Tab-separated table of N, CA and C in Angstrom:
chain	number	residue	atom	x	y	z
A	1	GLN	N	0.619	2.096	-19.829
A	1	GLN	CA	0.457	2.462	-18.422
A	1	GLN	C	0.433	1.215	-17.547
A	2	VAL	N	0.929	1.348	-16.334
A	2	VAL	CA	0.975	0.232	-15.414
A	2	VAL	C	-0.436	-0.080	-14.904
A	3	GLN	N	-0.737	-1.377	-14.773
A	3	GLN	CA	-1.992	-1.855	-14.214
A	3	GLN	C	-1.696	-2.555	-12.891
A	4	LEU	N	-2.573	-2.373	-11.899
A	4	LEU	CA	-2.336	-2.902	-10.564
A	4	LEU	C	-3.494	-3.783	-10.118
A	5	ALA	N	-3.172	-4.882	-9.440
A	5	ALA	CA	-4.179	-5.802	-8.930
A	5	ALA	C	-3.778	-6.273	-7.542
A	6	GLU	N	-4.638	-6.000	-6.546
A	6	GLU	CA	-4.360	-6.368	-5.162
A	6	GLU	C	-5.002	-7.702	-4.799
A	7	SER	N	-4.430	-8.351	-3.789
A	7	SER	CA	-4.994	-9.575	-3.245
A	7	SER	C	-4.512	-9.736	-1.810
A	8	GLY	N	-5.126	-10.655	-1.073
A	8	GLY	CA	-4.675	-10.989	0.263
A	8	GLY	C	-5.543	-10.488	1.397
A	9	GLY	N	-6.554	-9.694	1.095
A	9	GLY	CA	-7.434	-9.201	2.140
A	9	GLY	C	-8.339	-10.293	2.681
A	10	GLY	N	-9.051	-9.974	3.758
A	10	GLY	CA	-9.957	-10.937	4.356
A	10	GLY	C	-10.399	-10.515	5.732
A	11	LEU	N	-10.985	-11.455	6.463
A	11	LEU	CA	-11.470	-11.231	7.820
A	11	LEU	C	-10.482	-11.817	8.814
A	12	VAL	N	-10.022	-10.990	9.750
A	12	VAL	CA	-9.092	-11.439	10.777
A	12	VAL	C	-9.516	-10.895	12.129
A	13	GLN	N	-9.089	-11.573	13.191
A	13	GLN	CA	-9.373	-11.116	14.546
A	13	GLN	C	-8.389	-10.033	14.973
A	14	PRO	N	-8.787	-9.172	15.915
A	14	PRO	CA	-7.839	-8.188	16.434
A	14	PRO	C	-6.563	-8.855	16.920
A	15	GLY	N	-5.428	-8.241	16.595
A	15	GLY	CA	-4.136	-8.805	16.940
A	15	GLY	C	-3.573	-9.729	15.888
A	16	GLY	N	-4.355	-10.056	14.879
A	16	GLY	CA	-3.920	-10.947	13.826
A	16	GLY	C	-3.070	-10.258	12.775
A	17	SER	N	-2.688	-11.026	11.751
A	17	SER	CA	-1.818	-10.533	10.695
A	17	SER	C	-2.367	-10.889	9.322
A	18	LEU	N	-2.049	-10.057	8.341
A	18	LEU	CA	-2.338	-10.308	6.943
A	18	LEU	C	-1.193	-9.757	6.111
A	19	ARG	N	-0.963	-10.361	4.947
A	19	ARG	CA	-0.028	-9.809	3.979
A	19	ARG	C	-0.767	-9.529	2.688
A	20	LEU	N	-0.828	-8.261	2.301
A	20	LEU	CA	-1.437	-7.861	1.053
A	20	LEU	C	-0.390	-7.876	-0.056
A	21	SER	N	-0.819	-8.270	-1.253
A	21	SER	CA	0.063	-8.301	-2.412
A	21	SER	C	-0.511	-7.434	-3.515
A	22	CYS	N	0.360	-6.838	-4.302
A	22	CYS	CA	-0.030	-6.022	-5.441
A	22	CYS	C	0.835	-6.418	-6.620
A	23	ALA	N	0.204	-6.910	-7.681
A	23	ALA	CA	0.902	-7.301	-8.894
A	23	ALA	C	0.771	-6.196	-9.932
A	24	ALA	N	1.885	-5.793	-10.513
A	24	ALA	CA	1.910	-4.739	-11.522
A	24	ALA	C	2.221	-5.324	-12.884
A	25	THR	N	1.463	-4.896	-13.893
A	25	THR	CA	1.714	-5.296	-15.271
A	25	THR	C	1.712	-4.060	-16.160
A	26	GLY	N	2.510	-4.105	-17.226
A	26	GLY	CA	2.622	-2.960	-18.105
A	26	GLY	C	3.531	-1.897	-17.517
A	27	GLY	N	3.933	-0.948	-18.347
A	27	GLY	CA	4.822	0.099	-17.885
A	27	GLY	C	6.183	-0.445	-17.474
A	28	THR	N	6.963	0.395	-16.844
A	28	THR	CA	8.253	-0.003	-16.293
A	28	THR	C	8.154	0.112	-14.780
A	29	PHE	N	8.044	-1.020	-14.112
A	29	PHE	CA	7.744	-1.047	-12.691
A	29	PHE	C	8.726	-0.230	-11.861
A	30	SER	N	10.017	-0.360	-12.151
A	30	SER	CA	11.024	0.316	-11.354
A	30	SER	C	11.036	1.830	-11.563
A	31	SER	N	10.242	2.342	-12.500
A	31	SER	CA	10.128	3.786	-12.698
A	31	SER	C	9.201	4.434	-11.679
A	32	TYR	N	8.463	3.617	-10.929
A	32	TYR	CA	7.428	4.124	-10.044
A	32	TYR	C	7.763	3.938	-8.576
A	33	ALA	N	7.470	4.964	-7.785
A	33	ALA	CA	7.286	4.756	-6.364
A	33	ALA	C	5.941	4.056	-6.183
A	34	MET	N	5.841	3.190	-5.190
A	34	MET	CA	4.622	2.421	-4.956
A	34	MET	C	4.126	2.660	-3.544
A	35	GLY	N	2.805	2.577	-3.381
A	35	GLY	CA	2.252	2.800	-2.060
A	35	GLY	C	0.906	2.139	-1.871
A	36	TRP	N	0.428	2.235	-0.640
A	36	TRP	CA	-0.877	1.709	-0.264
A	36	TRP	C	-1.703	2.809	0.370
A	37	PHE	N	-2.961	2.921	-0.072
A	37	PHE	CA	-3.957	3.781	0.540
A	37	PHE	C	-5.062	2.907	1.118
A	38	ARG	N	-5.817	3.446	2.050
A	38	ARG	CA	-7.010	2.751	2.526
A	38	ARG	C	-8.176	3.728	2.589
A	39	GLN	N	-9.367	3.202	2.311
A	39	GLN	CA	-10.574	4.004	2.279
A	39	GLN	C	-11.689	3.363	3.089
A	40	VAL	N	-12.395	4.193	3.846
A	40	VAL	CA	-13.600	3.814	4.569
A	40	VAL	C	-14.705	4.754	4.112
A	41	PRO	N	-15.906	4.243	3.803
A	41	PRO	CA	-16.992	5.126	3.372
A	41	PRO	C	-17.228	6.268	4.347
A	42	GLY	N	-17.308	7.486	3.814
A	42	GLY	CA	-17.558	8.654	4.624
A	42	GLY	C	-16.331	9.262	5.266
A	43	LYS	N	-15.165	8.656	5.066
A	43	LYS	CA	-13.935	9.176	5.644
A	43	LYS	C	-12.923	9.509	4.552
A	44	GLU	N	-11.984	10.373	4.894
A	44	GLU	CA	-10.949	10.785	3.960
A	44	GLU	C	-10.006	9.624	3.669
A	45	ARG	N	-9.584	9.515	2.404
A	45	ARG	CA	-8.606	8.507	2.023
A	45	ARG	C	-7.313	8.719	2.795
A	46	GLU	N	-6.720	7.650	3.290
A	46	GLU	CA	-5.516	7.737	4.090
A	46	GLU	C	-4.345	7.073	3.375
A	47	ARG	N	-3.240	7.788	3.268
A	47	ARG	CA	-2.016	7.226	2.733
A	47	ARG	C	-1.347	6.405	3.822
A	48	VAL	N	-1.226	5.108	3.606
A	48	VAL	CA	-0.766	4.181	4.630
A	48	VAL	C	0.745	4.010	4.599
A	49	ALA	N	1.303	3.732	3.424
A	49	ALA	CA	2.726	3.453	3.297
A	49	ALA	C	3.181	3.717	1.873
A	50	VAL	N	4.446	4.122	1.715
A	50	VAL	CA	5.035	4.394	0.411
A	50	VAL	C	6.463	3.874	0.405
A	51	VAL	N	6.908	3.354	-0.735
A	51	VAL	CA	8.288	2.928	-0.918
A	51	VAL	C	8.793	3.491	-2.242
A	52	ASN	N	10.035	3.995	-2.251
A	52	ASN	CA	10.569	4.557	-3.484
A	52	ASN	C	10.939	3.451	-4.468
A	53	TRP	N	11.416	3.857	-5.648
A	53	TRP	CA	11.618	2.895	-6.739
A	53	TRP	C	12.563	1.755	-6.382
A	54	SER	N	13.570	2.033	-5.567
A	54	SER	CA	14.593	1.039	-5.258
A	54	SER	C	14.334	0.303	-3.946
A	55	GLY	N	13.405	0.806	-3.134
A	55	GLY	CA	13.170	0.236	-1.817
A	55	GLY	C	14.009	0.858	-0.725
A	56	LEU	N	14.825	1.854	-1.054
A	56	LEU	CA	15.720	2.471	-0.083
A	56	LEU	C	14.971	3.330	0.930
A	57	TYR	N	13.933	4.039	0.472
A	57	TYR	CA	13.205	4.960	1.341
A	57	TYR	C	11.771	4.489	1.518
A	58	THR	N	11.251	4.653	2.735
A	58	THR	CA	9.862	4.295	3.028
A	58	THR	C	9.199	5.375	3.860
A	59	TYR	N	7.887	5.433	3.765
A	59	TYR	CA	7.057	6.331	4.561
A	59	TYR	C	5.909	5.524	5.148
A	60	TYR	N	5.553	5.820	6.402
A	60	TYR	CA	4.410	5.195	7.045
A	60	TYR	C	3.569	6.235	7.755
A	61	ALA	N	2.255	6.080	7.670
A	61	ALA	CA	1.364	6.906	8.462
A	61	ALA	C	1.580	6.613	9.940
A	62	ASP	N	1.416	7.632	10.773
A	62	ASP	CA	1.601	7.439	12.211
A	62	ASP	C	0.688	6.344	12.761
A	63	SER	N	-0.484	6.184	12.169
A	63	SER	CA	-1.457	5.224	12.660
A	63	SER	C	-1.023	3.771	12.474
A	64	VAL	N	-0.069	3.514	11.577
A	64	VAL	CA	0.359	2.145	11.303
A	64	VAL	C	1.838	1.912	11.576
A	65	LYS	N	2.575	2.956	11.890
A	65	LYS	CA	4.020	2.836	12.093
A	65	LYS	C	4.327	1.832	13.204
A	66	GLY	N	5.256	0.933	12.920
A	66	GLY	CA	5.621	-0.103	13.867
A	66	GLY	C	4.819	-1.377	13.737
A	67	ARG	N	3.720	-1.331	12.995
A	67	ARG	CA	2.867	-2.498	12.803
A	67	ARG	C	2.851	-2.988	11.353
A	68	PHE	N	2.958	-2.060	10.392
A	68	PHE	CA	2.912	-2.397	8.972
A	68	PHE	C	4.294	-2.248	8.358
A	69	THR	N	4.584	-3.063	7.342
A	69	THR	CA	5.840	-2.989	6.613
A	69	THR	C	5.571	-3.094	5.121
A	70	ILE	N	6.049	-2.110	4.353
A	70	ILE	CA	5.919	-2.148	2.899
A	70	ILE	C	7.235	-2.626	2.300
A	71	SER	N	7.151	-3.426	1.245
A	71	SER	CA	8.334	-3.901	0.552
A	71	SER	C	8.002	-4.095	-0.922
A	72	ARG	N	9.042	-4.228	-1.751
A	72	ARG	CA	8.820	-4.447	-3.176
A	72	ARG	C	9.875	-5.381	-3.738
A	73	ASN	N	9.518	-6.070	-4.813
A	73	ASN	CA	10.419	-6.939	-5.540
A	73	ASN	C	10.348	-6.528	-7.004
A	74	ASN	N	11.357	-5.816	-7.475
A	74	ASN	CA	11.328	-5.283	-8.835
A	74	ASN	C	11.544	-6.352	-9.900
A	75	THR	N	12.113	-7.485	-9.522
A	75	THR	CA	12.271	-8.585	-10.464
A	75	THR	C	10.925	-9.225	-10.771
A	76	GLU	N	10.065	-9.335	-9.751
A	76	GLU	CA	8.750	-9.949	-9.899
A	76	GLU	C	7.629	-8.939	-10.094
A	77	ASN	N	7.947	-7.651	-10.081
A	77	ASN	CA	6.948	-6.587	-10.226
A	77	ASN	C	5.847	-6.713	-9.175
A	78	MET	N	6.259	-6.848	-7.924
A	78	MET	CA	5.329	-7.040	-6.822
A	78	MET	C	5.598	-6.041	-5.700
A	79	VAL	N	4.533	-5.624	-5.037
A	79	VAL	CA	4.592	-4.800	-3.833
A	79	VAL	C	3.797	-5.509	-2.751
A	80	TYR	N	4.298	-5.447	-1.522
A	80	TYR	CA	3.645	-6.128	-0.410
A	80	TYR	C	3.404	-5.172	0.737
A	81	LEU	N	2.372	-5.465	1.512
A	81	LEU	CA	2.116	-4.761	2.760
A	81	LEU	C	1.875	-5.806	3.834
A	82	GLN	N	2.865	-5.990	4.701
A	82	GLN	CA	2.732	-6.902	5.824
A	82	GLN	C	2.082	-6.155	6.970
A	83	MET	N	0.949	-6.651	7.463
A	83	MET	CA	0.183	-5.996	8.504
A	83	MET	C	0.140	-6.900	9.726
A	84	ASP	N	0.730	-6.431	10.819
A	84	ASP	CA	0.758	-7.165	12.075
A	84	ASP	C	0.044	-6.365	13.152
A	85	GLY	N	-0.383	-7.037	14.201
A	85	GLY	CA	-1.072	-6.363	15.293
A	85	GLY	C	-2.289	-5.589	14.829
A	86	LEU	N	-3.097	-6.199	13.980
A	86	LEU	CA	-4.234	-5.499	13.381
A	86	LEU	C	-5.264	-5.089	14.427
A	87	LYS	N	-5.847	-3.922	14.197
A	87	LYS	CA	-6.857	-3.342	15.076
A	87	LYS	C	-8.155	-3.144	14.306
A	88	PRO	N	-9.296	-3.084	15.000
A	88	PRO	CA	-10.555	-2.809	14.297
A	88	PRO	C	-10.506	-1.531	13.468
A	89	GLU	N	-9.744	-0.537	13.907
A	89	GLU	CA	-9.612	0.716	13.178
A	89	GLU	C	-8.913	0.551	11.827
A	90	ASP	N	-8.254	-0.589	11.606
A	90	ASP	CA	-7.596	-0.851	10.332
A	90	ASP	C	-8.560	-1.346	9.264
A	91	THR	N	-9.804	-1.619	9.645
A	91	THR	CA	-10.796	-2.094	8.691
A	91	THR	C	-11.006	-1.061	7.590
A	92	ALA	N	-10.826	-1.475	6.339
A	92	ALA	CA	-10.935	-0.575	5.197
A	92	ALA	C	-10.735	-1.371	3.923
A	93	VAL	N	-10.955	-0.717	2.785
A	93	VAL	CA	-10.548	-1.257	1.504
A	93	VAL	C	-9.159	-0.708	1.204
A	94	TYR	N	-8.214	-1.595	0.979
A	94	TYR	CA	-6.828	-1.208	0.745
A	94	TYR	C	-6.529	-1.210	-0.744
A	95	HIS	N	-5.990	-0.096	-1.231
A	95	HIS	CA	-5.674	0.088	-2.640
A	95	HIS	C	-4.178	0.245	-2.837
A	96	CYS	N	-3.643	-0.467	-3.806
A	96	CYS	CA	-2.283	-0.275	-4.264
A	96	CYS	C	-2.255	0.890	-5.249
A	97	ALA	N	-1.164	1.657	-5.247
A	97	ALA	CA	-1.071	2.821	-6.119
A	97	ALA	C	0.351	3.026	-6.608
A	98	ALA	N	0.481	3.678	-7.765
A	98	ALA	CA	1.778	3.981	-8.369
A	98	ALA	C	1.865	5.464	-8.698
A	99	ASP	N	3.043	6.040	-8.480
A	99	ASP	CA	3.307	7.443	-8.770
A	99	ASP	C	4.776	7.567	-9.141
A	100	ARG	N	5.068	8.327	-10.196
A	100	ARG	CA	6.461	8.496	-10.600
A	100	ARG	C	7.274	9.300	-9.598
A	101	GLN	N	6.607	9.983	-8.673
A	101	GLN	CA	7.289	10.752	-7.637
A	101	GLN	C	7.106	10.103	-6.273
A	102	TYR	N	8.202	9.951	-5.542
A	102	TYR	CA	8.145	9.449	-4.182
A	102	TYR	C	7.754	10.562	-3.207
A	103	TYR	N	8.447	11.698	-3.286
A	103	TYR	CA	8.135	12.817	-2.417
A	103	TYR	C	6.825	13.444	-2.859
A	104	GLY	N	5.907	13.598	-1.910
A	104	GLY	CA	4.569	14.069	-2.232
A	104	GLY	C	3.744	13.038	-2.969
A	105	PHE	N	3.982	11.765	-2.725
A	105	PHE	CA	3.300	10.658	-3.389
A	105	PHE	C	1.791	10.870	-3.405
A	106	GLY	N	1.214	10.844	-4.616
A	106	GLY	CA	-0.223	10.980	-4.792
A	106	GLY	C	-0.760	12.386	-4.730
A	107	GLY	N	0.064	13.351	-4.403
A	107	GLY	CA	-0.407	14.714	-4.214
A	107	GLY	C	-0.807	15.427	-5.491
A	108	ASN	N	-0.250	15.015	-6.611
A	108	ASN	CA	-0.547	15.647	-7.895
A	108	ASN	C	-1.196	14.683	-8.874
A	109	GLY	N	-1.900	13.687	-8.351
A	109	GLY	CA	-2.557	12.698	-9.187
A	109	GLY	C	-1.725	11.443	-9.325
A	110	LEU	N	-2.356	10.303	-9.085
A	110	LEU	CA	-1.669	9.026	-9.175
A	110	LEU	C	-1.609	8.536	-10.619
A	111	ASP	N	-0.550	7.789	-10.945
A	111	ASP	CA	-0.420	7.207	-12.275
A	111	ASP	C	-1.229	5.922	-12.422
A	112	ALA	N	-1.493	5.230	-11.315
A	112	ALA	CA	-2.296	4.015	-11.348
A	112	ALA	C	-2.909	3.770	-9.979
A	113	TRP	N	-4.040	3.076	-9.970
A	113	TRP	CA	-4.830	2.825	-8.766
A	113	TRP	C	-5.494	1.469	-8.927
A	114	GLY	N	-5.258	0.564	-7.990
A	114	GLY	CA	-5.830	-0.768	-8.067
A	114	GLY	C	-7.283	-0.805	-7.649
A	115	GLN	N	-7.925	-1.941	-7.879
A	115	GLN	CA	-9.357	-2.085	-7.582
A	115	GLN	C	-9.647	-2.210	-6.097
A	116	GLY	N	-8.658	-2.579	-5.306
A	116	GLY	CA	-8.805	-2.661	-3.871
A	116	GLY	C	-9.079	-4.065	-3.375
A	117	THR	N	-8.618	-4.336	-2.150
A	117	THR	CA	-8.917	-5.588	-1.468
A	117	THR	C	-9.395	-5.253	-0.057
A	118	PRO	N	-10.556	-5.774	0.357
A	118	PRO	CA	-11.100	-5.403	1.664
A	118	PRO	C	-10.441	-6.147	2.813
A	119	VAL	N	-10.218	-5.416	3.891
A	119	VAL	CA	-9.684	-5.971	5.130
A	119	VAL	C	-10.663	-5.652	6.250
A	120	THR	N	-11.104	-6.678	6.954
A	120	THR	CA	-12.010	-6.501	8.085
A	120	THR	C	-11.377	-7.100	9.326
A	121	VAL	N	-11.234	-6.289	10.365
A	121	VAL	CA	-10.656	-6.730	11.632
A	121	VAL	C	-11.772	-6.711	12.667
A	122	SER	N	-12.196	-7.890	13.085
A	122	SER	CA	-13.347	-7.999	13.988
A	122	SER	C	-13.328	-9.333	14.702
A	123	SER	N	-13.921	-9.350	15.909
A	123	SER	CA	-14.100	-10.590	16.648
A	123	SER	C	-15.327	-11.354	16.177
């Protein structure tokens, strides 16, 4: 089974930028659609962005569309989330995830879930 490890989170000011990285080991990376979720205590988990196995198709939550960009490198087994124009509402723990299905990503159980990297947007 694929294992996922996120990095790149931290404390940034409103309007700033961060790039999150997710390294995948094990499994066959290109067999999976990849995505990012974010969680805040007491709130529902939010699906932020998804990219299909080849990078041809992407999905973004309305709350981040135009500000975040998901990408992948299948040679290096890496997934990235470029976050620009960050807002305090973006503060959360961001988790990388893998699912063999792109359509309905995560709806029937994820194949892998990373430990998460915290992002705090504050002055």
